[in-house]
Tab-separated table of N, CA and C in Angstrom:
chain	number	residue	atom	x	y	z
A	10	UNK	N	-27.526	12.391	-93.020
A	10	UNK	CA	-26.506	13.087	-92.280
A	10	UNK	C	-26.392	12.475	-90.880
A	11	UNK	N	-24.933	12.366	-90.842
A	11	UNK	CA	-25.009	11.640	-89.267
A	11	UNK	C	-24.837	12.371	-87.862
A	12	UNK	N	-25.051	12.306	-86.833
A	12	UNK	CA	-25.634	13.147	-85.576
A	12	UNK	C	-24.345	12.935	-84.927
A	13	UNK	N	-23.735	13.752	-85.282
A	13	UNK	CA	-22.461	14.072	-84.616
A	13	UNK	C	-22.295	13.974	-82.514
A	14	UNK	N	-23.156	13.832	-82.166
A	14	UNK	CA	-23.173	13.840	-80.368
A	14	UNK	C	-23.782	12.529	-80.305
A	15	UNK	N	-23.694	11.007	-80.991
A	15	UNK	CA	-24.122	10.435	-80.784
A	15	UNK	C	-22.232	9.358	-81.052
A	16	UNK	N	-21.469	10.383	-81.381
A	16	UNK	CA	-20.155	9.678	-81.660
A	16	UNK	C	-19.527	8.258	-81.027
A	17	UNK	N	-19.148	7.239	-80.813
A	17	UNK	CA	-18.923	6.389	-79.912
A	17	UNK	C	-16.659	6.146	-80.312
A	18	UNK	N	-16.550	7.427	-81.403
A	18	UNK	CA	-15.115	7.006	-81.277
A	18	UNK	C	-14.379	7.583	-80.046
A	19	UNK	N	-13.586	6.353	-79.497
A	19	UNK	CA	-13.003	6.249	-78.224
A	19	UNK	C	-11.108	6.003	-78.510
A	20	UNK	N	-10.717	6.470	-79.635
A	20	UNK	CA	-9.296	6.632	-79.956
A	20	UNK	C	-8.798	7.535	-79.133
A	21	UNK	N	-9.040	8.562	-78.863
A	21	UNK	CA	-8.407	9.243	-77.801
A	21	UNK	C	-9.251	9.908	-76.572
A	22	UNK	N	-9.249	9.181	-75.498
A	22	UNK	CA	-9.960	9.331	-73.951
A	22	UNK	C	-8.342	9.099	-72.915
A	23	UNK	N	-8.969	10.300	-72.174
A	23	UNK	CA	-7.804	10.402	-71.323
A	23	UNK	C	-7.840	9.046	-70.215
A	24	UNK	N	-9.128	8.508	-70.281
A	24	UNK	CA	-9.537	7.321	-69.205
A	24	UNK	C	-9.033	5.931	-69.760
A	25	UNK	N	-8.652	5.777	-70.575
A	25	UNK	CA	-7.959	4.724	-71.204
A	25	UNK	C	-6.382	4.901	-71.732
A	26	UNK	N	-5.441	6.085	-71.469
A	26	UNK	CA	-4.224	6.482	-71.055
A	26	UNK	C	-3.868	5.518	-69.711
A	27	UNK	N	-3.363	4.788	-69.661
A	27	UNK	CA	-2.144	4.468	-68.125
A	27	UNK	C	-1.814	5.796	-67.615
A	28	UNK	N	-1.983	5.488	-65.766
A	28	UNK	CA	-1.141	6.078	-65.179
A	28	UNK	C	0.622	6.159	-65.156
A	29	UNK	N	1.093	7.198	-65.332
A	29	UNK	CA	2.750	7.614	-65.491
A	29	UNK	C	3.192	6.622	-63.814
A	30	UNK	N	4.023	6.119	-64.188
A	30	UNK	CA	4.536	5.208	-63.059
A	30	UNK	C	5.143	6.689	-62.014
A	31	UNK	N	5.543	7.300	-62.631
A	31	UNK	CA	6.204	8.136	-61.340
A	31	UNK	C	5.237	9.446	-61.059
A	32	UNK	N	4.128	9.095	-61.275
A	32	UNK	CA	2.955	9.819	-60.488
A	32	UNK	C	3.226	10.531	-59.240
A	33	UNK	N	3.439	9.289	-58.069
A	33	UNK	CA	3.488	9.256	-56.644
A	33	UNK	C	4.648	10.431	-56.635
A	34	UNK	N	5.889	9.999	-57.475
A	34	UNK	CA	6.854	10.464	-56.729
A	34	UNK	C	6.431	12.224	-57.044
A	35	UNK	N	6.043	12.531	-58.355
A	35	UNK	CA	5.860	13.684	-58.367
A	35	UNK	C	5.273	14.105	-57.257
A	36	UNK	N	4.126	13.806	-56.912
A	36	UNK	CA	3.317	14.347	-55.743
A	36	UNK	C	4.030	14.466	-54.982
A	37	UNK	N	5.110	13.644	-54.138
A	37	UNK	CA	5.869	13.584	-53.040
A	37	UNK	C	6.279	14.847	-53.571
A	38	UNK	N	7.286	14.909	-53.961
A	38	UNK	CA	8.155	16.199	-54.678
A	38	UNK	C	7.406	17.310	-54.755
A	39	UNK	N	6.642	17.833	-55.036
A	39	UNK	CA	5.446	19.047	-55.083
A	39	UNK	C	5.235	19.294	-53.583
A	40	UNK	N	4.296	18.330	-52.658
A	40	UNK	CA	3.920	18.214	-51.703
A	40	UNK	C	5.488	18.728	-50.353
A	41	UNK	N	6.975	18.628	-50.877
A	41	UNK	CA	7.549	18.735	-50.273
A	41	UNK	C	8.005	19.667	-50.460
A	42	UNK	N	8.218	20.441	-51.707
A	42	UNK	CA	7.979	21.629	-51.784
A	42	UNK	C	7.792	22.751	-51.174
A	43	UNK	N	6.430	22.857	-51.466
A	43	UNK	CA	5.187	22.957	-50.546
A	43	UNK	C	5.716	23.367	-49.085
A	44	UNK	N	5.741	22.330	-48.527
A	44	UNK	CA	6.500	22.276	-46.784
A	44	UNK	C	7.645	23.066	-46.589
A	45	UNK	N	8.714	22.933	-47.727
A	45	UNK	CA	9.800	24.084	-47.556
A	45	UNK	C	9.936	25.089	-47.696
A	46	UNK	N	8.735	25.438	-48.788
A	46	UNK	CA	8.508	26.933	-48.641
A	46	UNK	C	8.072	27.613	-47.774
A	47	UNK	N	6.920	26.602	-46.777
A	47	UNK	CA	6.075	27.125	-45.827
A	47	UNK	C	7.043	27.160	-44.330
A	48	UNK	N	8.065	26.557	-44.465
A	48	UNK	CA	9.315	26.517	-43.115
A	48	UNK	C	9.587	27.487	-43.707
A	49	UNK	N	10.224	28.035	-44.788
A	49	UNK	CA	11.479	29.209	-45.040
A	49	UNK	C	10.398	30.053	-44.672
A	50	UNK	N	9.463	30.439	-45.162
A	50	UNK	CA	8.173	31.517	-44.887
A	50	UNK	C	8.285	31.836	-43.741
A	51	UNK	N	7.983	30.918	-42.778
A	51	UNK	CA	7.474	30.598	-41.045
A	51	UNK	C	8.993	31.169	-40.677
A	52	UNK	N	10.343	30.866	-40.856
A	52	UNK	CA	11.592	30.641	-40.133
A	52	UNK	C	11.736	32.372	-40.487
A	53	UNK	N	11.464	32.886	-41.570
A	53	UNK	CA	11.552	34.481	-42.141
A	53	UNK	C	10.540	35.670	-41.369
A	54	UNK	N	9.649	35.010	-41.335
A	54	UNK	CA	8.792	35.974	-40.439
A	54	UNK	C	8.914	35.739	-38.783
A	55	UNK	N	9.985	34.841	-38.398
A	55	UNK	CA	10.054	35.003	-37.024
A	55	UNK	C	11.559	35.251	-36.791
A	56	UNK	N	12.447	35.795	-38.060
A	56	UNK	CA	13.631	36.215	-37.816
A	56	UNK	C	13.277	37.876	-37.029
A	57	UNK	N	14.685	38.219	-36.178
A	57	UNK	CA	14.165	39.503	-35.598
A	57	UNK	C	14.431	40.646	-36.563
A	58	UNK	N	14.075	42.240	-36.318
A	58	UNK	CA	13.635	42.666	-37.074
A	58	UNK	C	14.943	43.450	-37.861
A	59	UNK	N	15.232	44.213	-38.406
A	59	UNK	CA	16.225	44.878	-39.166
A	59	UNK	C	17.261	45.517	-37.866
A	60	UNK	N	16.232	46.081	-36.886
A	60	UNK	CA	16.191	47.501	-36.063
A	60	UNK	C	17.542	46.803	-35.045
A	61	UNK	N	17.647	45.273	-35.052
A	61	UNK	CA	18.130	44.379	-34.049
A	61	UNK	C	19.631	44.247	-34.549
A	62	UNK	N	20.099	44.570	-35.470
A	62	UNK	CA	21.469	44.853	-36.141
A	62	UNK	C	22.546	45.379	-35.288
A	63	UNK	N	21.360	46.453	-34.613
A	63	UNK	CA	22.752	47.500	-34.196
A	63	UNK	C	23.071	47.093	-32.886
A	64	UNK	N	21.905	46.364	-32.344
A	64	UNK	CA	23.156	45.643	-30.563
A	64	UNK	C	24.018	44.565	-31.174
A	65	UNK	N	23.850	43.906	-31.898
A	65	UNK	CA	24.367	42.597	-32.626
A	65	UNK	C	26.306	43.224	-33.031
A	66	UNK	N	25.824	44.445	-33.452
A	66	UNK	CA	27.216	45.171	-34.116
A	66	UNK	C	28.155	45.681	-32.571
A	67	UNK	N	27.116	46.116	-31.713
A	67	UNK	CA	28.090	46.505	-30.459
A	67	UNK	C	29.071	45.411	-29.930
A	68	UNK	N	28.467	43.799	-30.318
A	68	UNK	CA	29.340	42.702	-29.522
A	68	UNK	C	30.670	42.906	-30.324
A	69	UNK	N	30.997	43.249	-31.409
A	69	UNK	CA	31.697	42.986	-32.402
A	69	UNK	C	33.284	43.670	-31.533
């Protein structure tokens, strides 16, 4: 009987797959993401508050 953890088949290893050529760009794309959510976040929590409506309505 043969000892199954002593296997040496190497048909499918993720380390001998090529890297996807558009790797990078994904990352860019994610990573920028990322940044725009964290501006809209940042730009939302320093809008003023609801309460600020009603002088805004007096210019009108």
């Amino acid at each position: 009987m043969a000892d199954l953890s002593t296997s040496t088949d190497t048909t499918f290893s993720y380390s001998s797959q090529p890297a996807h050529p558009l790797r990078p760009v994904f990352i860019a794309v994610l990573a920028a993401k990322v940044l725009v959510a964290a501006f809209l976040l940042t730009t939302v929590s320093m809008a003023p508050p609801v309460a600020a409506e009603s002088s805004y309505a007096a210019l009108n």
